[in-house]
């Protein structure tokens, strides 16, 4: 029996074609004074011309291009001024998900706790439909705040918010590095940290020398992503870490772990769903074992290193069982640091 899987939906515009790996595809949500709808871009797109009228968006996209590689692909989702709000953002995400298959959602707007909660709620709703995303938001710039006041303001704004699917950037006084973070994510494999020093510093970004270790400690404890330099390489700029806004009970605490988990779920569905949905297995132990072998094919690829690239997971376990009206696929993932990041189940209806 030949396993073909589910072909990725590829919606194109402007002659831009998405790369095969969904984990590298992104979407940028932004307001625009005259444009609306969705437009795809790649590494060579003239974003200054395409999105003239929104300097902030142009800056973020140009910085994303500078930090990505030639496979960069993104959907830019434009809405009217003052329309990128917590009340409406869920609908935009759902609209995008119905048209494009992307992985990372980035929002070119100043997020507060209500906006972050709305994004997280829609990510959960999409996950229930077996569509898996991670999101990157940004807090406001510091403005007239002192460094200590700004760090405290970030902590206060998001102290009650938690999500293992959302990272929030603290841009201090600088624009455009939401795009730098996005460009880095589009270039590195899912298991890699965006803050890995060996991958080199971010391009076209600067740090604010007024921010020191005391502010970094507050921001790090608040689970923020922020820019810093290291004494070993003072000429380069890195992110502190790729933290998500995790809670004390979350096993997924970094963007790398979230990307690994989301890719693993997509791989399981890619291989298992076509056969299981077509009711090709006997509803007995041997049928469950056969289903497990099919469902684990993608995880096996993630586990095996290929020339020039490291493995994406250290290990996994997977089993299937028949439930009323479908099949339950239980799996455990161990990340490359040998940390168990998930022990969960996906159910498919037959």
Short mmCIF file of C-alpha atoms in Angstrom, two decimals:
data_model
loop_
_atom_site.label_atom_id
_atom_site.label_comp_id
_atom_site.label_asym_id
_atom_site.label_seq_id
_atom_site.Cartn_x
_atom_site.Cartn_y
_atom_site.Cartn_z
CA UNK A 1 0.00 0.00 0.00
CA UNK A 2 1.42 3.38 -0.97
CA UNK A 3 1.10 6.24 1.49
CA UNK A 4 0.63 9.52 -0.33
CA UNK A 5 -0.40 11.75 2.57
CA UNK A 6 -2.24 15.03 2.27
CA UNK A 7 -0.92 17.48 -0.28
CA UNK A 8 -0.28 20.91 1.19
CA UNK A 9 -2.66 23.54 -0.02
CA UNK A 10 -0.69 26.16 -1.94
CA UNK A 11 -2.54 29.39 -2.60
CA UNK A 12 -0.40 31.77 -4.60
CA UNK A 13 -0.48 35.41 -5.59
CA UNK A 14 1.92 37.61 -7.47
CA UNK A 15 3.79 34.62 -8.85
CA UNK A 16 5.14 33.67 -5.42
CA UNK A 17 5.10 29.95 -4.64
CA UNK A 18 5.47 28.67 -1.09
CA UNK A 19 8.26 26.26 -0.10
CA UNK A 20 7.33 22.70 0.82
CA UNK A 21 8.02 22.89 4.57
CA UNK A 22 5.00 24.37 6.31
CA UNK A 23 7.06 25.00 9.45
CA UNK A 24 8.95 27.77 7.62
CA UNK A 25 5.88 29.59 6.29
CA UNK A 26 4.75 32.74 8.06
CA UNK A 27 1.97 35.31 8.13
CA UNK A 28 2.30 38.98 9.13
CA UNK A 29 -0.87 40.77 10.25
CA UNK A 30 -0.91 44.55 9.98
CA UNK A 31 -3.12 47.57 9.52
CA UNK A 32 -2.76 49.63 6.34
CA UNK A 33 -4.36 52.97 5.38
CA UNK A 34 -5.36 51.93 1.84
CA UNK A 35 -4.77 48.20 1.30
CA UNK A 36 -6.58 45.16 2.63
CA UNK A 37 -6.62 41.42 2.06
CA UNK A 38 -3.79 38.90 1.68
CA UNK A 39 -0.60 39.18 -0.38
CA UNK A 40 2.28 36.68 -0.51
CA UNK A 41 5.92 37.74 -0.53
CA UNK A 42 9.31 36.08 -0.75
CA UNK A 43 12.92 37.07 -0.18
CA UNK A 44 13.11 39.28 -3.28
CA UNK A 45 9.72 41.00 -3.04
CA UNK A 46 9.84 44.80 -3.16
CA UNK A 47 7.93 45.31 0.07
CA UNK A 48 8.58 49.07 0.09
CA UNK A 49 6.61 49.35 -3.12
CA UNK A 50 4.00 46.72 -2.33
CA UNK A 51 3.06 48.17 1.05
CA UNK A 52 3.80 51.88 0.61
CA UNK A 53 1.89 53.85 3.20
CA UNK A 54 2.89 51.83 6.27
CA UNK A 55 6.51 52.47 7.17
CA UNK A 56 6.40 50.23 10.23
CA UNK A 57 5.21 47.22 8.24
CA UNK A 58 7.79 47.85 5.53
CA UNK A 59 10.55 48.03 8.12
CA UNK A 60 9.49 44.77 9.75
CA UNK A 61 9.27 42.92 6.44
CA UNK A 62 12.59 44.24 5.15
CA UNK A 63 14.24 43.18 8.40
CA UNK A 64 12.59 39.77 8.11
CA UNK A 65 14.00 39.39 4.60
CA UNK A 66 17.46 40.43 5.81
CA UNK A 67 17.45 37.75 8.52
CA UNK A 68 15.88 34.95 6.47
CA UNK A 69 17.27 32.88 3.61
CA UNK A 70 16.19 32.31 0.03
CA UNK A 71 13.28 30.06 1.02
CA UNK A 72 11.52 32.91 2.87
CA UNK A 73 7.77 32.92 2.22
CA UNK A 74 5.14 34.94 4.03
CA UNK A 75 1.52 35.95 3.72
CA UNK A 76 0.86 39.60 4.59
CA UNK A 77 -2.68 40.04 5.92
CA UNK A 78 -3.78 43.68 5.78
CA UNK A 79 -6.76 45.26 7.53
CA UNK A 80 -8.07 48.81 7.89
CA UNK A 81 -6.63 51.26 10.44
CA UNK A 82 -7.78 50.51 14.01
CA UNK A 83 -9.17 47.14 12.89
CA UNK A 84 -6.40 44.88 14.21
CA UNK A 85 -8.01 44.47 17.62
CA UNK A 86 -8.64 41.76 20.18
CA UNK A 87 -12.30 41.65 19.11
CA UNK A 88 -11.48 40.98 15.44
CA UNK A 89 -8.14 39.18 15.36
CA UNK A 90 -9.65 35.72 15.83
CA UNK A 91 -11.63 36.10 12.63
CA UNK A 92 -8.53 37.14 10.71
CA UNK A 93 -6.62 34.08 11.90
CA UNK A 94 -9.52 31.81 10.94
CA UNK A 95 -9.73 33.49 7.52
CA UNK A 96 -6.02 32.99 6.92
CA UNK A 97 -6.16 29.36 8.08
CA UNK A 98 -8.91 28.61 5.57
CA UNK A 99 -6.75 29.88 2.69
CA UNK A 100 -3.08 29.25 3.45
CA UNK A 101 -1.11 26.66 5.37
CA UNK A 102 1.46 28.55 7.41
CA UNK A 103 3.02 27.94 10.81
CA UNK A 104 4.15 31.18 12.46
CA UNK A 105 1.83 34.17 12.90
CA UNK A 106 3.39 37.58 13.60
CA UNK A 107 1.42 40.71 14.49
CA UNK A 108 2.67 44.18 13.59
CA UNK A 109 0.78 46.00 16.31
CA UNK A 110 1.28 46.82 19.98
CA UNK A 111 -0.21 43.94 21.94
CA UNK A 112 -1.74 44.07 25.39
CA UNK A 113 -3.05 41.22 27.52
CA UNK A 114 -6.50 41.30 25.88
CA UNK A 115 -5.00 41.03 22.40
CA UNK A 116 -2.67 38.22 23.49
CA UNK A 117 -5.58 36.35 25.05
CA UNK A 118 -7.67 36.71 21.89
CA UNK A 119 -4.84 35.33 19.75
CA UNK A 120 -4.32 32.44 22.15
CA UNK A 121 -8.03 31.62 22.18
CA UNK A 122 -8.12 31.41 18.39
CA UNK A 123 -4.96 29.29 18.30
CA UNK A 124 -6.72 26.84 20.61
CA UNK A 125 -9.81 26.89 18.38
CA UNK A 126 -7.67 26.17 15.33
CA UNK A 127 -5.84 23.37 17.16
CA UNK A 128 -9.22 21.75 17.83
CA UNK A 129 -9.60 21.67 14.04
CA UNK A 130 -6.11 20.16 13.77
CA UNK A 131 -4.46 23.32 12.48
CA UNK A 132 -1.39 24.17 14.51
CA UNK A 133 0.19 27.62 14.79
CA UNK A 134 2.66 29.49 16.95
CA UNK A 135 2.41 33.28 17.33
CA UNK A 136 4.78 36.19 17.94
CA UNK A 137 3.45 39.45 19.37
CA UNK A 138 5.18 42.63 20.46
CA UNK A 139 4.69 44.93 23.42
CA UNK A 140 4.80 48.69 22.92
CA UNK A 141 8.09 50.57 22.68
CA UNK A 142 9.49 52.13 25.82
CA UNK A 143 8.90 55.73 24.78
CA UNK A 144 9.65 57.98 27.73
CA UNK A 145 9.82 55.08 30.21
CA UNK A 146 13.05 54.48 32.04
CA UNK A 147 14.47 50.99 31.48
CA UNK A 148 13.37 49.81 34.91
CA UNK A 149 9.88 51.27 34.47
CA UNK A 150 9.55 49.65 31.05
CA UNK A 151 10.61 46.23 32.31
CA UNK A 152 8.13 46.54 35.15
CA UNK A 153 5.39 47.64 32.74
CA UNK A 154 5.91 44.53 30.60
CA UNK A 155 5.77 42.31 33.65
CA UNK A 156 2.60 44.00 34.88
CA UNK A 157 0.89 43.86 31.49
CA UNK A 158 1.32 40.11 31.05
CA UNK A 159 1.66 38.77 34.58
CA UNK A 160 -1.74 37.05 34.36
CA UNK A 161 -1.32 35.83 30.78
CA UNK A 162 0.10 32.45 29.88
CA UNK A 163 0.37 30.48 26.66
CA UNK A 164 2.79 27.85 25.42
CA UNK A 165 2.07 28.93 21.83
CA UNK A 166 2.76 32.69 22.08
CA UNK A 167 6.03 34.62 22.34
CA UNK A 168 5.96 38.33 23.18
CA UNK A 169 8.78 40.66 22.18
CA UNK A 170 9.81 43.59 24.35
CA UNK A 171 11.13 46.02 21.68
CA UNK A 172 12.35 48.63 24.22
CA UNK A 173 12.96 51.71 22.05
CA UNK A 174 13.49 50.06 18.66
CA UNK A 175 11.23 49.27 15.73
CA UNK A 176 11.56 46.48 13.21
CA UNK A 177 12.98 43.59 15.13
CA UNK A 178 9.72 41.64 15.26
CA UNK A 179 10.70 41.02 11.63
CA UNK A 180 14.25 40.12 12.62
CA UNK A 181 12.93 37.46 14.99
CA UNK A 182 10.53 36.24 12.31
CA UNK A 183 13.28 36.08 9.70
CA UNK A 184 15.43 34.02 12.03
CA UNK A 185 12.57 31.59 12.70
CA UNK A 186 12.01 31.24 8.94
CA UNK A 187 15.65 30.25 8.46
CA UNK A 188 16.36 27.82 11.29
CA UNK A 189 15.03 24.32 11.77
CA UNK A 190 12.29 23.80 14.29
CA UNK A 191 14.46 22.37 17.07
CA UNK A 192 16.93 25.28 17.00
CA UNK A 193 16.70 28.22 19.38
CA UNK A 194 16.42 31.65 17.79
CA UNK A 195 18.93 32.79 20.39
CA UNK A 196 21.63 30.27 19.48
CA UNK A 197 24.90 32.20 19.42
CA UNK A 198 26.58 29.85 16.94
CA UNK A 199 23.98 30.82 14.32
CA UNK A 200 25.26 34.40 14.39
CA UNK A 201 23.68 37.65 15.47
CA UNK A 202 20.53 39.25 14.12
CA UNK A 203 20.95 41.67 11.23
CA UNK A 204 19.85 45.32 11.13
CA UNK A 205 19.08 45.55 14.85
CA UNK A 206 20.68 47.40 17.75
CA UNK A 207 20.52 47.22 21.52
CA UNK A 208 19.82 50.08 23.89
CA UNK A 209 22.87 50.47 26.18
CA UNK A 210 20.66 51.90 28.93
CA UNK A 211 19.28 48.42 29.55
CA UNK A 212 21.40 46.31 31.86
CA UNK A 213 21.29 43.09 33.82
CA UNK A 214 18.70 44.29 36.34
CA UNK A 215 16.20 45.07 33.56
CA UNK A 216 17.11 41.87 31.71
CA UNK A 217 16.35 39.85 34.83
CA UNK A 218 12.89 41.40 35.17
CA UNK A 219 12.11 40.89 31.48
CA UNK A 220 13.43 37.34 31.49
CA UNK A 221 11.36 36.47 34.56
CA UNK A 222 8.35 37.98 32.75
CA UNK A 223 9.06 35.53 29.84
CA UNK A 224 9.80 38.33 27.38
CA UNK A 225 11.95 37.99 24.27
CA UNK A 226 14.43 40.88 24.08
CA UNK A 227 17.72 41.90 22.48
CA UNK A 228 21.07 41.77 24.22
CA UNK A 229 24.79 41.51 23.59
CA UNK A 230 27.26 39.08 25.12
CA UNK A 231 30.70 40.06 26.37
CA UNK A 232 32.19 37.24 24.29
CA UNK A 233 30.91 38.89 21.08
CA UNK A 234 30.02 42.54 21.78
CA UNK A 235 29.73 43.36 18.08
CA UNK A 236 26.69 41.11 17.56
CA UNK A 237 23.10 41.29 18.79
CA UNK A 238 21.17 38.23 19.94
CA UNK A 239 17.86 37.48 21.56
CA UNK A 240 17.98 36.42 25.19
CA UNK A 241 16.07 33.22 24.47
CA UNK A 242 13.10 32.04 22.45
CA UNK A 243 10.70 31.84 25.38
CA UNK A 244 6.95 31.45 25.05
CA UNK A 245 4.61 32.85 27.71
CA UNK A 246 4.51 29.54 29.54
CA UNK A 247 2.80 28.81 32.84
CA UNK A 248 4.32 26.86 35.71
CA UNK A 249 2.45 23.76 34.55
CA UNK A 250 3.54 23.92 30.90
CA UNK A 251 6.13 21.47 29.60
CA UNK A 252 6.56 23.55 26.43
CA UNK A 253 8.52 26.65 27.44
CA UNK A 254 10.31 27.76 24.26
CA UNK A 255 9.37 28.60 20.71
CA UNK A 256 11.66 25.80 19.51
CA UNK A 257 9.72 23.24 21.55
CA UNK A 258 6.40 24.62 20.29
CA UNK A 259 7.58 24.47 16.67
CA UNK A 260 8.79 20.88 17.18
CA UNK A 261 5.45 19.88 18.68
CA UNK A 262 3.40 21.59 15.97
CA UNK A 263 5.49 20.00 13.22
CA UNK A 264 5.17 16.58 14.86
CA UNK A 265 1.38 16.89 14.97
CA UNK A 266 1.28 17.90 11.31
CA UNK A 267 3.52 14.96 10.41
CA UNK A 268 1.26 12.52 12.25
CA UNK A 269 -1.80 13.87 10.46
CA UNK A 270 -0.02 13.93 7.10
CA UNK A 271 0.69 10.20 7.19
CA UNK A 272 -2.13 8.83 9.31
CA UNK A 273 -5.22 10.72 8.26
CA UNK A 274 -5.60 9.59 4.62
CA UNK A 275 -5.55 5.90 5.49
CA UNK A 276 -7.43 6.06 8.75
CA UNK A 277 -10.10 8.36 7.34
CA UNK A 278 -10.62 5.93 4.46
CA UNK A 279 -11.28 3.14 6.96
CA UNK A 280 -8.46 0.92 5.64
CA UNK A 281 -7.58 -0.78 8.95
CA UNK A 282 -9.17 -3.70 10.76
CA UNK A 283 -10.55 -2.58 14.12
CA UNK A 284 -8.33 -4.91 16.12
CA UNK A 285 -4.88 -4.95 17.67
CA UNK A 286 -3.11 -5.74 14.41
CA UNK A 287 -4.92 -2.89 12.68
CA UNK A 288 -3.93 -0.51 15.47
CA UNK A 289 -0.31 -1.59 15.14
CA UNK A 290 -0.38 -1.00 11.39
CA UNK A 291 -1.90 2.44 11.95
CA UNK A 292 0.87 3.23 14.44
CA UNK A 293 3.54 2.35 11.92
CA UNK A 294 2.00 4.67 9.35
CA UNK A 295 1.40 7.52 11.82
CA UNK A 296 4.98 7.44 13.11
CA UNK A 297 6.69 7.78 9.71
CA UNK A 298 7.07 11.54 9.99
CA UNK A 299 8.36 11.33 13.57
CA UNK A 300 10.93 8.78 12.48
CA UNK A 301 12.23 11.26 9.90
CA UNK A 302 12.37 14.00 12.57
CA UNK A 303 14.41 11.67 14.79
CA UNK A 304 17.03 10.77 12.19
CA UNK A 305 19.76 13.31 11.42
CA UNK A 306 20.48 14.01 7.78
CA UNK A 307 23.83 15.18 6.34
CA UNK A 308 24.55 18.72 7.46
CA UNK A 309 21.53 18.91 9.77
CA UNK A 310 20.79 17.73 13.28
CA UNK A 311 17.82 15.66 14.31
CA UNK A 312 14.66 17.55 15.29
CA UNK A 313 13.66 15.28 18.18
CA UNK A 314 15.73 12.98 20.36
CA UNK A 315 13.09 10.29 20.65
CA UNK A 316 9.38 9.56 20.61
CA UNK A 317 6.82 6.90 21.37
CA UNK A 318 3.51 6.46 19.56
CA UNK A 319 0.59 4.08 19.82
CA UNK A 320 -2.94 3.92 18.46
CA UNK A 321 -6.16 2.57 19.88
CA UNK A 322 -9.68 2.34 18.54
CA UNK A 323 -12.26 4.58 20.18
CA UNK A 324 -15.93 5.13 19.46
CA UNK A 325 -16.16 6.58 15.97
CA UNK A 326 -12.45 6.83 15.36
CA UNK A 327 -8.89 6.26 16.48
CA UNK A 328 -6.77 7.81 19.23
CA UNK A 329 -3.08 8.40 18.49
CA UNK A 330 -1.14 8.78 21.73
CA UNK A 331 2.41 10.05 21.49
CA UNK A 332 5.28 11.35 23.58
CA UNK A 333 8.07 13.60 22.30
CA UNK A 334 11.55 14.02 23.76
CA UNK A 335 13.32 17.11 22.44
CA UNK A 336 16.96 17.32 21.38
CA UNK A 337 17.90 18.37 24.92
CA UNK A 338 16.30 15.12 26.15
CA UNK A 339 13.40 16.92 27.80
CA UNK A 340 9.92 15.45 27.48
CA UNK A 341 7.85 18.23 25.96
CA UNK A 342 4.54 16.50 25.42
CA UNK A 343 2.54 13.43 26.30
CA UNK A 344 -0.76 13.82 24.49
CA UNK A 345 -3.33 12.29 22.16
CA UNK A 346 -4.80 13.21 18.78
CA UNK A 347 -8.17 11.71 17.91
CA UNK A 348 -9.27 11.16 14.31
CA UNK A 349 -12.83 10.41 13.29
CA UNK A 350 -13.39 7.57 10.87
#
